[in-house]
Amino acid sequence: MSADCLFCKIAVGDIPANIVYQDDLVVAFHDIEPQAPQHVLIIPRRHIATLLDLTRDEQLLIGHIHLVAAQIARQRGIADEGFRLVNNCNRAGGQVVWHLHFHLLGGRRMNWPPG
Ligand code: 5GP
Ligand code: ZN
């Protein structure tokens, strides 16, 4: 855990979040500022700052996050219509929280190209 990391604090329960799923490896919770009718953030419990900090040891973890995303999409009723899974990496990618997270967005039609 990184002492001054918002998402590490959510992962251990020090900061409250509306959690929709959790297990030994990941936590998923509603985004505080939703950009779609369904907007869930999926994070690893382990502190990893960005996608660029991933190591080979984390290959299974990233696969797991994708399976969890699919499960949450089905449970929340957005799987059949479709959804988007997004990682913003570094500043130009739109990242503002420096703990790896994937945005699961659905419940409306997603635009392409993204903004
Ligand atoms: P990023 O721009 O880094 O990819 O996404 C960070 C996301 O975290 C944003 O969508 C933002 O709304 C969300 N966020 C920031 N602070 C909090 C918080 O305290 N709680 C929750 N649930 N989401 C947050
Ligand atoms: Zn962290």
mmCIF file of N, CA and C and ligand atoms in Angstrom:
data_model
loop_
_atom_site.group_PDB
_atom_site.id
_atom_site.type_symbol
_atom_site.label_atom_id
_atom_site.label_comp_id
_atom_site.label_asym_id
_atom_site.label_seq_id
_atom_site.Cartn_x
_atom_site.Cartn_y
_atom_site.Cartn_z
ATOM 1 N N MET A 1 0.835 -1.204 0.000
ATOM 2 C CA MET A 1 0.000 0.000 0.000
ATOM 3 C C MET A 1 0.864 1.246 0.000
ATOM 4 N N SER A 2 0.443 2.227 -0.804
ATOM 5 C CA SER A 2 1.132 3.512 -0.831
ATOM 6 C C SER A 2 0.372 4.459 0.093
ATOM 7 N N ALA A 3 1.075 5.060 1.058
ATOM 8 C CA ALA A 3 0.436 5.775 2.168
ATOM 9 C C ALA A 3 -0.461 6.926 1.721
ATOM 10 N N ASP A 4 -0.086 7.604 0.645
ATOM 11 C CA ASP A 4 -0.866 8.784 0.247
ATOM 12 C C ASP A 4 -1.701 8.517 -1.007
ATOM 13 N N CYS A 5 -2.038 7.256 -1.245
ATOM 14 C CA CYS A 5 -2.788 6.907 -2.457
ATOM 15 C C CYS A 5 -4.278 6.706 -2.150
ATOM 16 N N LEU A 6 -5.099 7.504 -2.828
ATOM 17 C CA LEU A 6 -6.558 7.461 -2.638
ATOM 18 C C LEU A 6 -7.120 6.049 -2.846
ATOM 19 N N PHE A 7 -6.724 5.396 -3.955
ATOM 20 C CA PHE A 7 -7.320 4.096 -4.259
ATOM 21 C C PHE A 7 -6.789 2.992 -3.340
ATOM 22 N N CYS A 8 -5.553 3.105 -2.845
ATOM 23 C CA CYS A 8 -5.091 2.164 -1.814
ATOM 24 C C CYS A 8 -5.975 2.296 -0.576
ATOM 25 N N LYS A 9 -6.329 3.535 -0.224
ATOM 26 C CA LYS A 9 -7.170 3.767 0.955
ATOM 27 C C LYS A 9 -8.573 3.204 0.737
ATOM 28 N N ILE A 10 -9.097 3.323 -0.470
ATOM 29 C CA ILE A 10 -10.401 2.711 -0.762
ATOM 30 C C ILE A 10 -10.282 1.187 -0.668
ATOM 31 N N ALA A 11 -9.174 0.633 -1.188
ATOM 32 C CA ALA A 11 -9.002 -0.825 -1.198
ATOM 33 C C ALA A 11 -8.983 -1.419 0.211
ATOM 34 N N VAL A 12 -8.418 -0.677 1.175
ATOM 35 C CA VAL A 12 -8.367 -1.203 2.551
ATOM 36 C C VAL A 12 -9.543 -0.713 3.398
ATOM 37 N N GLY A 13 -10.406 0.125 2.826
ATOM 38 C CA GLY A 13 -11.593 0.568 3.555
ATOM 39 C C GLY A 13 -11.400 1.821 4.380
ATOM 40 N N ASP A 14 -10.244 2.477 4.240
ATOM 41 C CA ASP A 14 -10.010 3.709 5.007
ATOM 42 C C ASP A 14 -10.817 4.883 4.452
ATOM 43 N N ILE A 15 -11.099 4.842 3.153
ATOM 44 C CA ILE A 15 -11.979 5.838 2.530
ATOM 45 C C ILE A 15 -13.161 5.067 1.958
ATOM 46 N N PRO A 16 -14.387 5.507 2.262
ATOM 47 C CA PRO A 16 -15.554 4.749 1.803
ATOM 48 C C PRO A 16 -15.759 4.845 0.294
ATOM 49 N N ALA A 17 -16.297 3.790 -0.256
ATOM 50 C CA ALA A 17 -16.673 3.772 -1.671
ATOM 51 C C ALA A 17 -17.860 2.831 -1.799
ATOM 52 N N ASN A 18 -18.595 3.023 -2.862
ATOM 53 C CA ASN A 18 -19.757 2.175 -3.134
ATOM 54 C C ASN A 18 -19.258 0.947 -3.908
ATOM 55 N N ILE A 19 -18.909 -0.086 -3.169
ATOM 56 C CA ILE A 19 -18.239 -1.260 -3.748
ATOM 57 C C ILE A 19 -19.261 -2.198 -4.381
ATOM 58 N N VAL A 20 -18.970 -2.618 -5.609
ATOM 59 C CA VAL A 20 -19.876 -3.543 -6.303
ATOM 60 C C VAL A 20 -19.305 -4.952 -6.368
ATOM 61 N N TYR A 21 -17.982 -5.085 -6.192
ATOM 62 C CA TYR A 21 -17.346 -6.408 -6.242
ATOM 63 C C TYR A 21 -15.981 -6.298 -5.579
ATOM 64 N N GLN A 22 -15.581 -7.358 -4.857
ATOM 65 C CA GLN A 22 -14.203 -7.420 -4.371
ATOM 66 C C GLN A 22 -13.801 -8.856 -4.140
ATOM 67 N N ASP A 23 -12.508 -9.101 -4.284
ATOM 68 C CA ASP A 23 -11.936 -10.406 -3.952
ATOM 69 C C ASP A 23 -10.510 -10.167 -3.464
ATOM 70 N N ASP A 24 -9.707 -11.220 -3.405
ATOM 71 C CA ASP A 24 -8.348 -11.083 -2.873
ATOM 72 C C ASP A 24 -7.467 -10.161 -3.712
ATOM 73 N N LEU A 25 -7.792 -10.054 -5.004
ATOM 74 C CA LEU A 25 -6.902 -9.339 -5.917
ATOM 75 C C LEU A 25 -7.391 -7.951 -6.314
ATOM 76 N N VAL A 26 -8.703 -7.779 -6.393
ATOM 77 C CA VAL A 26 -9.245 -6.535 -6.950
ATOM 78 C C VAL A 26 -10.421 -6.007 -6.138
ATOM 79 N N VAL A 27 -10.686 -4.710 -6.332
ATOM 80 C CA VAL A 27 -11.885 -4.068 -5.777
ATOM 81 C C VAL A 27 -12.530 -3.269 -6.918
ATOM 82 N N ALA A 28 -13.858 -3.319 -6.989
ATOM 83 C CA ALA A 28 -14.592 -2.541 -7.995
ATOM 84 C C ALA A 28 -15.637 -1.698 -7.281
ATOM 85 N N PHE A 29 -15.716 -0.413 -7.669
ATOM 86 C CA PHE A 29 -16.624 0.519 -6.990
ATOM 87 C C PHE A 29 -17.098 1.585 -7.968
ATOM 88 N N HIS A 30 -18.215 2.220 -7.612
ATOM 89 C CA HIS A 30 -18.776 3.263 -8.471
ATOM 90 C C HIS A 30 -17.854 4.477 -8.503
ATOM 91 N N ASP A 31 -17.672 5.021 -9.709
ATOM 92 C CA ASP A 31 -16.936 6.268 -9.839
ATOM 93 C C ASP A 31 -17.735 7.392 -9.174
ATOM 94 N N ILE A 32 -17.021 8.286 -8.461
ATOM 95 C CA ILE A 32 -17.687 9.358 -7.724
ATOM 96 C C ILE A 32 -18.284 10.400 -8.682
ATOM 97 N N GLU A 33 -17.783 10.452 -9.906
ATOM 98 C CA GLU A 33 -18.245 11.431 -10.906
ATOM 99 C C GLU A 33 -18.562 10.673 -12.198
ATOM 100 N N PRO A 34 -19.686 9.946 -12.210
ATOM 101 C CA PRO A 34 -19.946 9.020 -13.319
ATOM 102 C C PRO A 34 -20.078 9.718 -14.668
ATOM 103 N N GLN A 35 -19.460 9.133 -15.675
ATOM 104 C CA GLN A 35 -19.492 9.670 -17.047
ATOM 105 C C GLN A 35 -20.475 8.901 -17.928
ATOM 106 N N ALA A 36 -21.203 7.985 -17.333
ATOM 107 C CA ALA A 36 -22.202 7.181 -18.042
ATOM 108 C C ALA A 36 -23.163 6.654 -16.974
ATOM 109 N N PRO A 37 -24.360 6.177 -17.385
ATOM 110 C CA PRO A 37 -25.298 5.641 -16.385
ATOM 111 C C PRO A 37 -24.670 4.541 -15.503
ATOM 112 N N GLN A 38 -23.769 3.765 -16.097
ATOM 113 C CA GLN A 38 -22.989 2.792 -15.332
ATOM 114 C C GLN A 38 -21.521 3.174 -15.463
ATOM 115 N N HIS A 39 -20.868 3.438 -14.345
ATOM 116 C CA HIS A 39 -19.442 3.790 -14.379
ATOM 117 C C HIS A 39 -18.782 3.204 -13.141
ATOM 118 N N VAL A 40 -18.111 2.097 -13.354
ATOM 119 C CA VAL A 40 -17.466 1.359 -12.259
ATOM 120 C C VAL A 40 -15.954 1.392 -12.488
ATOM 121 N N LEU A 41 -15.200 1.595 -11.417
ATOM 122 C CA LEU A 41 -13.736 1.527 -11.477
ATOM 123 C C LEU A 41 -13.286 0.182 -10.917
ATOM 124 N N ILE A 42 -12.392 -0.471 -11.619
ATOM 125 C CA ILE A 42 -11.843 -1.756 -11.161
ATOM 126 C C ILE A 42 -10.359 -1.544 -10.906
ATOM 127 N N ILE A 43 -9.934 -1.820 -9.686
ATOM 128 C CA ILE A 43 -8.528 -1.580 -9.315
ATOM 129 C C ILE A 43 -7.914 -2.852 -8.725
ATOM 130 N N PRO A 44 -6.610 -3.035 -8.921
ATOM 131 C CA PRO A 44 -5.925 -4.084 -8.169
ATOM 132 C C PRO A 44 -5.750 -3.625 -6.722
ATOM 133 N N ARG A 45 -5.796 -4.531 -5.767
ATOM 134 C CA ARG A 45 -5.502 -4.145 -4.370
ATOM 135 C C ARG A 45 -4.059 -3.661 -4.248
ATOM 136 N N ARG A 46 -3.167 -4.298 -5.014
ATOM 137 C CA ARG A 46 -1.753 -3.943 -4.983
ATOM 138 C C ARG A 46 -1.549 -2.556 -5.607
ATOM 139 N N HIS A 47 -0.705 -1.750 -5.009
ATOM 140 C CA HIS A 47 -0.441 -0.424 -5.587
ATOM 141 C C HIS A 47 0.466 -0.555 -6.806
ATOM 142 N N ILE A 48 -0.092 -0.205 -7.963
ATOM 143 C CA ILE A 48 0.655 -0.126 -9.227
ATOM 144 C C ILE A 48 0.276 1.239 -9.789
ATOM 145 N N ALA A 49 1.241 2.106 -10.038
ATOM 146 C CA ALA A 49 0.917 3.492 -10.373
ATOM 147 C C ALA A 49 0.245 3.620 -11.739
ATOM 148 N N THR A 50 0.818 3.004 -12.754
ATOM 149 C CA THR A 50 0.270 3.125 -14.117
ATOM 150 C C THR A 50 0.434 1.801 -14.849
ATOM 151 N N LEU A 51 -0.193 1.738 -16.018
ATOM 152 C CA LEU A 51 -0.048 0.550 -16.869
ATOM 153 C C LEU A 51 1.420 0.279 -17.200
ATOM 154 N N LEU A 52 2.214 1.351 -17.264
ATOM 155 C CA LEU A 52 3.627 1.215 -17.617
ATOM 156 C C LEU A 52 4.442 0.562 -16.507
ATOM 157 N N ASP A 53 3.873 0.490 -15.316
ATOM 158 C CA ASP A 53 4.589 -0.107 -14.190
ATOM 159 C C ASP A 53 4.301 -1.598 -14.026
ATOM 160 N N LEU A 54 3.487 -2.148 -14.922
ATOM 161 C CA LEU A 54 3.185 -3.576 -14.835
ATOM 162 C C LEU A 54 4.428 -4.415 -15.109
ATOM 163 N N THR A 55 4.520 -5.535 -14.418
ATOM 164 C CA THR A 55 5.591 -6.501 -14.675
ATOM 165 C C THR A 55 4.953 -7.823 -15.113
ATOM 166 N N ARG A 56 5.791 -8.735 -15.576
ATOM 167 C CA ARG A 56 5.278 -10.036 -16.021
ATOM 168 C C ARG A 56 4.532 -10.750 -14.899
ATOM 169 N N ASP A 57 4.910 -10.488 -13.655
ATOM 170 C CA ASP A 57 4.235 -11.115 -12.508
ATOM 171 C C ASP A 57 2.756 -10.752 -12.461
ATOM 172 N N GLU A 58 2.400 -9.657 -13.121
ATOM 173 C CA GLU A 58 1.016 -9.174 -13.031
ATOM 174 C C GLU A 58 0.156 -9.570 -14.227
ATOM 175 N N GLN A 59 0.656 -10.451 -15.073
ATOM 176 C CA GLN A 59 -0.125 -10.861 -16.251
ATOM 177 C C GLN A 59 -1.454 -11.492 -15.861
ATOM 178 N N LEU A 60 -1.419 -12.368 -14.859
ATOM 179 C CA LEU A 60 -2.661 -13.030 -14.442
ATOM 180 C C LEU A 60 -3.618 -12.039 -13.816
ATOM 181 N N LEU A 61 -3.066 -11.097 -13.062
ATOM 182 C CA LEU A 61 -3.886 -10.059 -12.422
ATOM 183 C C LEU A 61 -4.660 -9.265 -13.475
ATOM 184 N N ILE A 62 -3.997 -8.904 -14.546
ATOM 185 C CA ILE A 62 -4.662 -8.106 -15.597
ATOM 186 C C ILE A 62 -5.718 -8.934 -16.319
ATOM 187 N N GLY A 63 -5.426 -10.193 -16.540
ATOM 188 C CA GLY A 63 -6.446 -11.073 -17.113
ATOM 189 C C GLY A 63 -7.642 -11.188 -16.186
ATOM 190 N N HIS A 64 -7.367 -11.308 -14.908
ATOM 191 C CA HIS A 64 -8.432 -11.402 -13.905
ATOM 192 C C HIS A 64 -9.311 -10.155 -13.940
ATOM 193 N N ILE A 65 -8.698 -8.991 -14.027
ATOM 194 C CA ILE A 65 -9.468 -7.739 -14.079
ATOM 195 C C ILE A 65 -10.432 -7.758 -15.266
ATOM 196 N N HIS A 66 -9.998 -8.269 -16.399
ATOM 197 C CA HIS A 66 -10.889 -8.337 -17.567
ATOM 198 C C HIS A 66 -12.051 -9.304 -17.333
ATOM 199 N N LEU A 67 -11.771 -10.428 -16.690
ATOM 200 C CA LEU A 67 -12.861 -11.370 -16.388
ATOM 201 C C LEU A 67 -13.842 -10.753 -15.391
ATOM 202 N N VAL A 68 -13.316 -10.030 -14.406
ATOM 203 C CA VAL A 68 -14.172 -9.353 -13.432
ATOM 204 C C VAL A 68 -15.017 -8.294 -14.138
ATOM 205 N N ALA A 69 -14.412 -7.566 -15.069
ATOM 206 C CA ALA A 69 -15.160 -6.537 -15.821
ATOM 207 C C ALA A 69 -16.325 -7.181 -16.568
ATOM 208 N N ALA A 70 -16.083 -8.302 -17.209
ATOM 209 C CA ALA A 70 -17.149 -8.990 -17.954
ATOM 210 C C ALA A 70 -18.254 -9.450 -17.004
ATOM 211 N N GLN A 71 -17.859 -9.957 -15.856
ATOM 212 C CA GLN A 71 -18.839 -10.420 -14.853
ATOM 213 C C GLN A 71 -19.692 -9.259 -14.348
ATOM 214 N N ILE A 72 -19.055 -8.137 -14.040
ATOM 215 C CA ILE A 72 -19.800 -6.967 -13.553
ATOM 216 C C ILE A 72 -20.721 -6.444 -14.648
ATOM 217 N N ALA A 73 -20.235 -6.413 -15.889
ATOM 218 C CA ALA A 73 -21.068 -5.939 -17.008
ATOM 219 C C ALA A 73 -22.323 -6.802 -17.130
ATOM 220 N N ARG A 74 -22.164 -8.115 -17.012
ATOM 221 C CA ARG A 74 -23.343 -8.999 -17.077
ATOM 222 C C ARG A 74 -24.281 -8.722 -15.912
ATOM 223 N N GLN A 75 -23.699 -8.646 -14.691
ATOM 224 C CA GLN A 75 -24.527 -8.448 -13.491
ATOM 225 C C GLN A 75 -25.288 -7.131 -13.538
ATOM 226 N N ARG A 76 -24.697 -6.112 -14.149
ATOM 227 C CA ARG A 76 -25.325 -4.795 -14.156
ATOM 228 C C ARG A 76 -26.150 -4.554 -15.417
ATOM 229 N N GLY A 77 -26.269 -5.588 -16.234
ATOM 230 C CA GLY A 77 -27.194 -5.538 -17.359
ATOM 231 C C GLY A 77 -26.730 -4.721 -18.550
ATOM 232 N N ILE A 78 -25.409 -4.541 -18.692
ATOM 233 C CA ILE A 78 -24.908 -3.754 -19.830
ATOM 234 C C ILE A 78 -24.116 -4.615 -20.811
ATOM 235 N N ALA A 79 -24.047 -5.902 -20.554
ATOM 236 C CA ALA A 79 -23.207 -6.770 -21.399
ATOM 237 C C ALA A 79 -23.768 -6.892 -22.810
ATOM 238 N N ASP A 80 -25.057 -7.157 -22.931
ATOM 239 C CA ASP A 80 -25.619 -7.417 -24.259
ATOM 240 C C ASP A 80 -25.621 -6.162 -25.124
ATOM 241 N N GLU A 81 -25.990 -5.030 -24.544
ATOM 242 C CA GLU A 81 -25.992 -3.777 -25.314
ATOM 243 C C GLU A 81 -24.566 -3.362 -25.679
ATOM 244 N N GLY A 82 -23.656 -3.559 -24.729
ATOM 245 C CA GLY A 82 -22.263 -3.211 -24.956
ATOM 246 C C GLY A 82 -21.766 -2.198 -23.949
ATOM 247 N N PHE A 83 -20.483 -2.181 -23.791
ATOM 248 C CA PHE A 83 -19.856 -1.320 -22.772
ATOM 249 C C PHE A 83 -18.438 -1.025 -23.209
ATOM 250 N N ARG A 84 -17.761 -0.207 -22.430
ATOM 251 C CA ARG A 84 -16.362 0.120 -22.736
ATOM 252 C C ARG A 84 -15.513 -0.088 -21.491
ATOM 253 N N LEU A 85 -14.318 -0.648 -21.686
ATOM 254 C CA LEU A 85 -13.340 -0.816 -20.610
ATOM 255 C C LEU A 85 -12.120 0.015 -20.983
ATOM 256 N N VAL A 86 -11.785 0.978 -20.120
ATOM 257 C CA VAL A 86 -10.780 1.992 -20.476
ATOM 258 C C VAL A 86 -9.720 2.109 -19.396
ATOM 259 N N ASN A 87 -8.474 2.223 -19.841
ATOM 260 C CA ASN A 87 -7.402 2.637 -18.932
ATOM 261 C C ASN A 87 -6.796 3.931 -19.471
ATOM 262 N N ASN A 88 -6.777 4.959 -18.630
ATOM 263 C CA ASN A 88 -6.110 6.213 -18.976
ATOM 264 C C ASN A 88 -4.698 6.140 -18.416
ATOM 265 N N CYS A 89 -3.715 6.282 -19.288
ATOM 266 C CA CYS A 89 -2.323 6.141 -18.831
ATOM 267 C C CYS A 89 -1.558 7.449 -18.993
ATOM 268 N N ASN A 90 -1.070 7.920 -17.878
ATOM 269 C CA ASN A 90 -0.271 9.168 -17.817
ATOM 270 C C ASN A 90 -1.106 10.388 -18.232
ATOM 271 N N ARG A 91 -0.482 11.544 -18.169
ATOM 272 C CA ARG A 91 -1.260 12.798 -18.223
ATOM 273 C C ARG A 91 -2.034 12.983 -19.517
ATOM 274 N N ALA A 92 -1.383 12.802 -20.654
ATOM 275 C CA ALA A 92 -2.079 13.020 -21.931
ATOM 276 C C ALA A 92 -3.159 11.961 -22.150
ATOM 277 N N GLY A 93 -3.031 10.836 -21.484
ATOM 278 C CA GLY A 93 -4.057 9.802 -21.555
ATOM 279 C C GLY A 93 -5.239 10.089 -20.653
ATOM 280 N N GLY A 94 -5.112 11.123 -19.812
ATOM 281 C CA GLY A 94 -6.221 11.518 -18.951
ATOM 282 C C GLY A 94 -6.150 10.961 -17.538
ATOM 283 N N GLN A 95 -5.013 10.371 -17.174
ATOM 284 C CA GLN A 95 -4.903 9.789 -15.832
ATOM 285 C C GLN A 95 -4.720 10.886 -14.785
ATOM 286 N N VAL A 96 -5.534 10.825 -13.717
ATOM 287 C CA VAL A 96 -5.377 11.777 -12.610
ATOM 288 C C VAL A 96 -5.177 11.073 -11.274
ATOM 289 N N VAL A 97 -5.517 9.799 -11.187
ATOM 290 C CA VAL A 97 -5.261 9.034 -9.960
ATOM 291 C C VAL A 97 -4.178 8.008 -10.288
ATOM 292 N N TRP A 98 -3.104 8.063 -9.492
ATOM 293 C CA TRP A 98 -1.896 7.296 -9.833
ATOM 294 C C TRP A 98 -1.891 5.941 -9.148
ATOM 295 N N HIS A 99 -2.976 5.242 -9.340
ATOM 296 C CA HIS A 99 -3.107 3.832 -8.938
ATOM 297 C C HIS A 99 -3.888 3.195 -10.085
ATOM 298 N N LEU A 100 -3.298 2.206 -10.724
ATOM 299 C CA LEU A 100 -3.885 1.583 -11.916
ATOM 300 C C LEU A 100 -5.375 1.300 -11.727
ATOM 301 N N HIS A 101 -6.171 1.691 -12.709
ATOM 302 C CA HIS A 101 -7.610 1.413 -12.654
ATOM 303 C C HIS A 101 -8.166 1.328 -14.056
ATOM 304 N N PHE A 102 -9.226 0.570 -14.175
ATOM 305 C CA PHE A 102 -9.930 0.402 -15.440
ATOM 306 C C PHE A 102 -11.350 0.921 -15.248
ATOM 307 N N HIS A 103 -11.773 1.771 -16.180
ATOM 308 C CA HIS A 103 -13.138 2.310 -16.156
ATOM 309 C C HIS A 103 -14.038 1.346 -16.930
ATOM 310 N N LEU A 104 -15.091 0.880 -16.297
ATOM 311 C CA LEU A 104 -16.127 0.112 -16.982
ATOM 312 C C LEU A 104 -17.316 1.056 -17.161
ATOM 313 N N LEU A 105 -17.608 1.374 -18.426
ATOM 314 C CA LEU A 105 -18.639 2.380 -18.735
ATOM 315 C C LEU A 105 -19.722 1.748 -19.590
ATOM 316 N N GLY A 106 -20.971 2.025 -19.257
ATOM 317 C CA GLY A 106 -22.065 1.485 -20.058
ATOM 318 C C GLY A 106 -23.375 2.158 -19.711
ATOM 319 N N GLY A 107 -24.427 1.692 -20.377
ATOM 320 C CA GLY A 107 -25.752 2.249 -20.144
ATOM 321 C C GLY A 107 -26.094 3.377 -21.102
ATOM 322 N N ARG A 108 -25.182 3.696 -21.989
ATOM 323 C CA ARG A 108 -25.460 4.652 -23.068
ATOM 324 C C ARG A 108 -24.544 4.274 -24.224
ATOM 325 N N ARG A 109 -24.816 4.849 -25.394
ATOM 326 C CA ARG A 109 -23.946 4.585 -26.533
ATOM 327 C C ARG A 109 -22.638 5.346 -26.352
ATOM 328 N N MET A 110 -21.518 4.645 -26.504
ATOM 329 C CA MET A 110 -20.205 5.268 -26.373
ATOM 330 C C MET A 110 -19.788 5.882 -27.705
ATOM 331 N N ASN A 111 -19.171 7.048 -27.655
ATOM 332 C CA ASN A 111 -18.732 7.720 -28.870
ATOM 333 C C ASN A 111 -17.371 7.187 -29.321
ATOM 334 N N TRP A 112 -17.164 7.243 -30.631
ATOM 335 C CA TRP A 112 -15.859 6.920 -31.185
ATOM 336 C C TRP A 112 -15.570 7.871 -32.331
ATOM 337 N N PRO A 113 -14.431 8.535 -32.418
ATOM 338 C CA PRO A 113 -13.317 8.412 -31.482
ATOM 339 C C PRO A 113 -13.648 9.041 -30.131
ATOM 340 N N PRO A 114 -13.003 8.558 -29.062
ATOM 341 C CA PRO A 114 -13.244 9.122 -27.733
ATOM 342 C C PRO A 114 -12.669 10.531 -27.641
ATOM 343 N N GLY A 115 -13.141 11.295 -26.685
ATOM 344 C CA GLY A 115 -12.685 12.684 -26.543
ATOM 345 C C GLY A 115 -11.301 12.782 -25.968
HETATM 346 P P1 5GP B 1 -8.492 8.737 -14.260
HETATM 347 O O1 5GP B 1 -8.793 10.092 -14.846
HETATM 348 O O2 5GP B 1 -7.262 8.754 -13.371
HETATM 349 O O3 5GP B 1 -8.445 7.645 -15.300
HETATM 350 O O4 5GP B 1 -9.748 8.365 -13.394
HETATM 351 C C1 5GP B 1 -9.865 8.641 -12.033
HETATM 352 C C2 5GP B 1 -11.309 8.469 -11.679
HETATM 353 O O5 5GP B 1 -11.431 8.395 -10.287
HETATM 354 C C3 5GP B 1 -12.210 9.618 -12.151
HETATM 355 O O6 5GP B 1 -13.217 9.130 -13.025
HETATM 356 C C4 5GP B 1 -12.784 10.182 -10.859
HETATM 357 O O7 5GP B 1 -14.126 10.602 -10.975
HETATM 358 C C5 5GP B 1 -12.616 9.014 -9.897
HETATM 359 N N1 5GP B 1 -12.450 9.398 -8.504
HETATM 360 C C6 5GP B 1 -11.637 10.377 -8.026
HETATM 361 N N2 5GP B 1 -11.722 10.435 -6.686
HETATM 362 C C7 5GP B 1 -12.609 9.477 -6.314
HETATM 363 C C8 5GP B 1 -13.102 9.059 -5.033
HETATM 364 O O8 5GP B 1 -12.750 9.562 -3.974
HETATM 365 N N3 5GP B 1 -14.004 8.041 -5.044
HETATM 366 C C9 5GP B 1 -14.430 7.451 -6.196
HETATM 367 N N4 5GP B 1 -15.318 6.448 -6.078
HETATM 368 N N5 5GP B 1 -13.980 7.820 -7.403
HETATM 369 C C10 5GP B 1 -13.077 8.820 -7.465
HETATM 370 ZN ZN ZN B 2 -2.448 2.898 -4.540
#
